[in-house]
């Protein structure tokens, strides 16, 4: 198919998704959306984007299947362990000074980041006074996150990450192994609210002291990144913390002047 036609069909597909399902991918990075749609085409047995568009319009389940490609539900416990070490060693001492804490994990996917954060807070004696908002746009990912069940074959890597992140106990204290799954300890999710929330279309819902939004904004174009930064700025309390993924930064956004780099290497910023 000529490239120009692919671009046109892609634009129409994104518009159709927005009109029919109110998921707004119009300001996502086009190159990466295109790669994912082309992959979905192959695996969903469609010979053109227009054919896929027709199928998603008339079958919500097919749209849900496509959403798995569009949202990249990939995560890891204690992903980039240095980030969690920096939270533990540098951010937690400040968080300790608050009588209660609200933490927002935006784009939490299947929950690995949420359980990692809950473990860290529990070990630092802060989970009791915390509320964690874990949000995403993918309902299947959110459901998996709520269940807190993970494939056992990832556990070896998660254990290494946990140790490198400065974990204080044995990682196996936090889950029960059952067949090929690890079921996370229920106490870890007692303080978590899992909710559908889009950085592209929704507004701020609470004041927070820490926001962790990692490996999400890389998929947005600049205006949409700015929209998300606007939400974070509005939500964060005075001197609140914003943690980002290793390829992400607030530095070149319109909000750059409103933050200082708290730990530049681990991409942790602090509201001025
Ligand atoms: C690659 S995952 C990152 C998961 C986790 N934060 C991490 O770093 O391991 C990206 C997540 O962003 C979510 N996402 C994409 N667009 C979003 C939006 N507009 N609002 C909220 N979450 C979004 C996706 O559904 C997906 O779960």
Coordinates of C-alpha atoms and ligand atoms in Angstrom, one line a residue:
X1 CA 0.0 0.0 0.0
X2 CA 1.5 3.4 -0.9
X3 CA 2.7 5.3 2.2
X4 CA 0.4 8.3 1.7
X5 CA -2.6 6.0 1.7
X6 CA -1.4 4.3 4.9
X7 CA -1.2 7.8 6.5
X8 CA -4.7 8.7 5.4
X9 CA -6.2 5.4 6.6
X10 CA -4.4 5.7 9.9
X11 CA -5.8 9.2 10.4
X12 CA -9.3 7.9 9.7
X13 CA -8.9 5.0 12.0
X14 CA -7.8 7.2 14.9
X15 CA -10.8 9.6 14.2
X16 CA -13.2 6.6 14.1
X17 CA -11.9 5.3 17.4
X18 CA -12.4 8.8 18.9
X19 CA -15.9 9.2 17.5
X20 CA -17.1 5.7 18.5
X21 CA -15.2 4.9 21.7
X22 CA -14.0 8.4 23.0
X23 CA -10.4 7.1 23.2
X24 CA -8.3 10.0 22.0
X25 CA -5.1 8.9 20.2
X26 CA -5.1 11.9 17.9
X27 CA -2.1 13.5 19.6
X28 CA 0.0 10.3 20.0
X29 CA 3.3 10.1 18.2
X30 CA 2.2 9.1 14.7
X31 CA 5.3 7.0 13.8
X32 CA 4.9 4.7 16.8
X33 CA 1.1 4.4 16.4
X34 CA 1.6 3.4 12.8
X35 CA 4.1 0.7 13.7
X36 CA 1.6 -0.7 16.2
X37 CA -1.4 -0.6 13.9
X38 CA 0.6 -2.3 11.2
X39 CA 1.5 -5.1 13.7
X40 CA -2.1 -5.4 14.8
X41 CA -3.2 -5.7 11.1
X42 CA -1.0 -8.8 10.7
X43 CA -1.9 -10.4 13.9
X44 CA -5.7 -9.6 13.6
X45 CA -5.8 -10.9 10.1
X46 CA -6.9 -7.7 8.3
X47 CA -5.5 -6.8 4.9
X48 CA -5.8 -3.0 5.3
X49 CA -6.3 -0.3 8.0
X50 CA -9.7 0.4 6.5
X51 CA -10.8 -3.2 7.0
X52 CA -9.6 -3.0 10.6
X53 CA -11.6 0.2 11.0
X54 CA -14.8 -1.4 9.8
X55 CA -14.3 -4.3 12.2
X56 CA -13.7 -2.1 15.3
X57 CA -16.7 0.1 14.4
X58 CA -19.1 -2.9 14.5
X59 CA -17.5 -5.0 17.2
X60 CA -16.4 -3.5 20.5
X61 CA -14.4 -6.7 21.4
X62 CA -12.3 -6.2 18.3
X63 CA -11.6 -2.6 19.4
X64 CA -10.6 -4.0 22.9
X65 CA -8.2 -6.3 21.1
X66 CA -6.7 -3.4 19.1
X67 CA -6.4 -1.4 22.3
X68 CA -3.8 -4.0 23.5
X69 CA -1.6 -3.0 20.6
X70 CA -2.2 0.7 20.9
X71 CA -1.5 1.0 24.6
X72 CA 1.7 -1.1 24.9
X73 CA 0.9 -2.9 28.2
X74 CA 4.5 -3.7 29.1
X75 CA 5.9 -3.2 32.6
X76 CA 8.2 -4.7 35.2
X77 CA 8.4 -4.7 39.0
X78 CA 11.1 -2.2 40.2
X79 CA 11.8 -1.3 36.6
X80 CA 15.0 0.7 36.5
X81 CA 15.9 -0.1 40.1
X82 CA 18.0 3.1 40.5
X83 CA 14.7 5.1 40.3
X84 CA 13.3 3.2 43.3
X85 CA 16.6 3.5 45.1
X86 CA 16.4 7.3 44.6
X87 CA 12.8 7.4 45.8
X88 CA 13.7 5.4 48.9
X89 CA 16.9 7.3 49.8
X90 CA 16.0 10.9 48.7
X91 CA 12.3 11.3 48.3
X92 CA 11.0 9.2 51.2
X93 CA 12.8 11.4 53.9
X94 CA 10.7 14.3 52.6
X95 CA 7.5 12.3 52.3
X96 CA 7.9 11.3 55.9
X97 CA 7.3 14.9 56.9
X98 CA 3.7 14.7 55.7
X99 CA 1.0 13.4 58.0
X100 CA -0.8 11.8 55.0
X101 CA 0.3 11.0 51.4
X102 CA -1.4 10.8 48.1
X103 CA 0.5 9.2 45.3
X104 CA -0.6 9.1 41.7
X105 CA 0.8 6.4 39.4
X106 CA -0.4 7.6 35.9
X107 CA -0.3 4.9 33.2
X108 CA 0.1 2.1 35.7
X109 CA -0.5 -0.6 33.0
X110 CA -0.8 -4.1 34.6
X111 CA 0.2 -2.9 38.1
X112 CA 3.9 -3.8 38.4
X113 CA 4.8 -0.2 39.3
X114 CA 2.0 0.0 41.8
X115 CA 3.0 -3.1 43.7
X116 CA 6.6 -1.9 43.6
X117 CA 5.6 1.4 45.1
X118 CA 3.4 -0.2 47.7
X119 CA 6.3 -2.5 48.8
X120 CA 8.7 0.4 49.1
X121 CA 6.2 2.5 51.1
X122 CA 5.5 -0.5 53.4
X123 CA 9.2 -1.1 54.1
X124 CA 9.6 2.6 54.9
X125 CA 6.6 2.6 57.2
X126 CA 4.6 5.0 55.0
X127 CA 2.0 2.7 53.4
X128 CA -0.4 3.1 56.3
X129 CA -0.7 6.8 55.8
X130 CA -0.7 6.7 52.0
X131 CA -3.4 6.6 49.3
X132 CA -2.2 5.4 45.9
X133 CA -4.2 6.3 42.8
X134 CA -3.3 3.9 40.0
X135 CA -4.7 5.0 36.7
X136 CA -4.7 3.9 33.1
X137 CA -6.9 3.9 30.0
X138 CA -6.7 0.2 29.3
X139 CA -9.5 -1.7 31.2
X140 CA -7.9 -5.1 30.7
X141 CA -4.6 -3.9 32.1
X142 CA -6.4 -2.2 35.1
X143 CA -8.3 -5.5 35.8
X144 CA -5.0 -7.4 35.8
X145 CA -3.5 -4.8 38.1
X146 CA -6.4 -5.1 40.5
X147 CA -6.0 -8.9 40.6
X148 CA -2.2 -8.6 41.4
X149 CA -1.4 -11.9 39.8
X150 CA 1.9 -12.1 37.8
X151 CA 3.6 -14.8 35.7
X152 CA 6.1 -16.7 37.9
X153 CA 8.7 -16.7 35.1
X154 CA 9.3 -13.0 35.6
X155 CA 9.9 -13.3 39.3
X156 CA 13.6 -14.0 39.0
X157 CA 14.1 -10.7 37.2
X158 CA 11.8 -8.9 39.6
X159 CA 13.8 -10.3 42.6
X160 CA 17.0 -8.9 41.1
X161 CA 15.4 -5.5 40.5
X162 CA 14.0 -5.4 44.0
X163 CA 17.4 -6.1 45.5
X164 CA 19.1 -3.5 43.3
X165 CA 16.4 -1.0 44.3
X166 CA 17.4 -1.4 47.9
X167 CA 14.8 -3.8 49.0
X168 CA 15.0 -4.6 52.7
X169 CA 13.5 -8.1 52.9
X170 CA 13.2 -11.1 50.7
X171 CA 11.0 -10.4 47.6
X172 CA 9.3 -13.7 48.1
X173 CA 7.7 -12.3 51.3
X174 CA 5.4 -10.3 49.1
X175 CA 3.8 -13.1 47.1
X176 CA 2.4 -16.6 47.2
X177 CA 3.4 -18.9 44.4
X178 CA 0.5 -20.9 42.9
X179 CA 1.3 -23.1 39.8
X180 CA 2.7 -20.7 37.2
X181 CA 1.6 -17.5 39.0
X182 CA 2.6 -15.3 41.8
X183 CA -0.2 -13.8 43.8
X184 CA 0.8 -10.5 45.4
X185 CA 0.1 -10.0 49.1
X186 CA -3.4 -8.5 49.6
X187 CA -2.2 -5.9 52.1
X188 CA -0.2 -4.2 49.3
X189 CA -3.4 -3.1 47.5
X190 CA -5.5 -2.1 50.5
X191 CA -4.4 1.5 50.0
X192 CA -4.7 1.5 46.2
X193 CA -7.5 2.8 44.1
X194 CA -7.4 1.6 40.5
X195 CA -9.2 3.8 38.1
X196 CA -9.8 4.6 34.5
X197 CA -8.3 8.0 33.7
X198 CA -6.9 9.4 30.5
X199 CA -4.1 12.0 30.5
X200 CA -5.5 13.0 27.0
X201 CA -9.1 13.8 28.0
X202 CA -9.6 13.8 31.8
X203 CA -8.9 16.4 34.4
X204 CA -7.2 16.4 37.8
X205 CA -8.9 14.5 40.6
X206 CA -6.8 15.1 43.7
X207 CA -3.9 16.9 45.2
X208 CA -0.8 14.7 45.4
X209 CA 2.7 14.7 46.9
X210 CA 4.3 12.3 44.4
X211 CA 3.4 11.5 40.8
X212 CA 5.1 8.6 39.0
X213 CA 4.4 8.6 35.3
X214 CA 6.9 6.5 33.5
X215 CA 7.2 5.3 29.9
X216 CA 3.9 6.9 29.0
X217 CA 4.7 10.4 27.7
X218 CA 7.2 9.0 25.2
X219 CA 4.1 7.9 23.1
X220 CA 2.6 11.4 23.1
X221 CA 3.4 14.4 20.8
X222 CA 4.5 17.6 22.3
X223 CA 1.1 19.3 22.8
X224 CA -0.3 16.2 24.5
X225 CA 2.8 15.9 26.7
X226 CA 2.2 19.5 27.7
X227 CA -1.4 18.7 28.5
X228 CA -0.2 15.9 30.8
X229 CA 2.4 18.1 32.4
X230 CA -0.4 20.6 33.0
X231 CA -2.4 18.0 34.9
X232 CA 0.6 17.0 37.0
X233 CA 1.4 20.6 37.9
X234 CA -2.1 21.2 39.0
X235 CA -2.2 18.0 41.0
X236 CA 1.1 18.3 42.8
X237 CA 1.3 20.1 46.1
X238 CA 3.9 22.8 46.7
X239 CA 7.3 21.1 46.4
X240 CA 5.7 17.9 45.2
X241 CA 7.7 15.3 43.3
X242 CA 7.3 14.1 39.7
X243 CA 9.1 10.9 38.7
X244 CA 9.5 10.0 35.0
X245 CA 10.9 7.2 32.8
X246 CA 14.5 7.1 31.8
X247 CA 13.8 8.6 28.3
X248 CA 11.4 11.3 29.6
X249 CA 11.8 14.7 31.1
X250 CA 9.9 17.8 31.9
X251 CA 12.9 19.9 30.9
X252 CA 11.9 20.8 27.3
X253 CA 8.2 21.2 28.0
X254 CA 6.3 24.5 28.6
X255 CA 6.5 23.5 32.3
X256 CA 10.3 23.3 32.5
X257 CA 10.7 26.5 34.5
X258 CA 8.2 25.3 37.1
X259 CA 10.3 22.3 38.3
X260 CA 13.9 21.7 39.5
X261 CA 15.8 18.5 38.8
X262 CA 15.8 16.7 42.1
X263 CA 17.7 13.7 40.8
X264 CA 18.5 14.3 37.2
X265 CA 19.8 10.8 36.4
X266 CA 16.7 9.1 37.8
X267 CA 14.4 11.7 36.3
X268 CA 12.9 12.9 39.5
X269 CA 11.7 16.5 39.4
X270 CA 10.4 18.8 42.1
X271 CA 7.8 21.5 41.8
X272 CA 9.2 24.9 42.6
Ligands
LIG1 C1 4.6 1.1 28.5 S1 3.3 1.2 29.7 C2 4.1 1.8 31.1 C3 3.8 1.1 32.3 C4 4.5 1.6 33.6 N1 4.3 3.0 33.9 C5 6.0 1.3 33.5 O1 6.8 2.2 33.3 O2 6.4 0.1 33.6 C6 2.4 2.6 29.1 C7 1.0 2.7 29.7 O3 0.4 4.0 29.5 C8 -1.0 3.8 29.3 N2 -1.5 5.0 28.6 C9 -1.5 5.3 27.3 N3 -2.1 6.4 27.0 C10 -2.6 6.9 28.2 C11 -3.4 8.0 28.6 N4 -3.8 8.9 27.7 N5 -3.7 8.2 29.9 C12 -3.3 7.3 30.8 N6 -2.5 6.2 30.5 C13 -2.2 6.0 29.2 C14 -1.1 2.5 28.5 O4 -2.4 2.0 28.6 C15 0.0 1.7 29.2 O5 -0.5 0.9 30.2

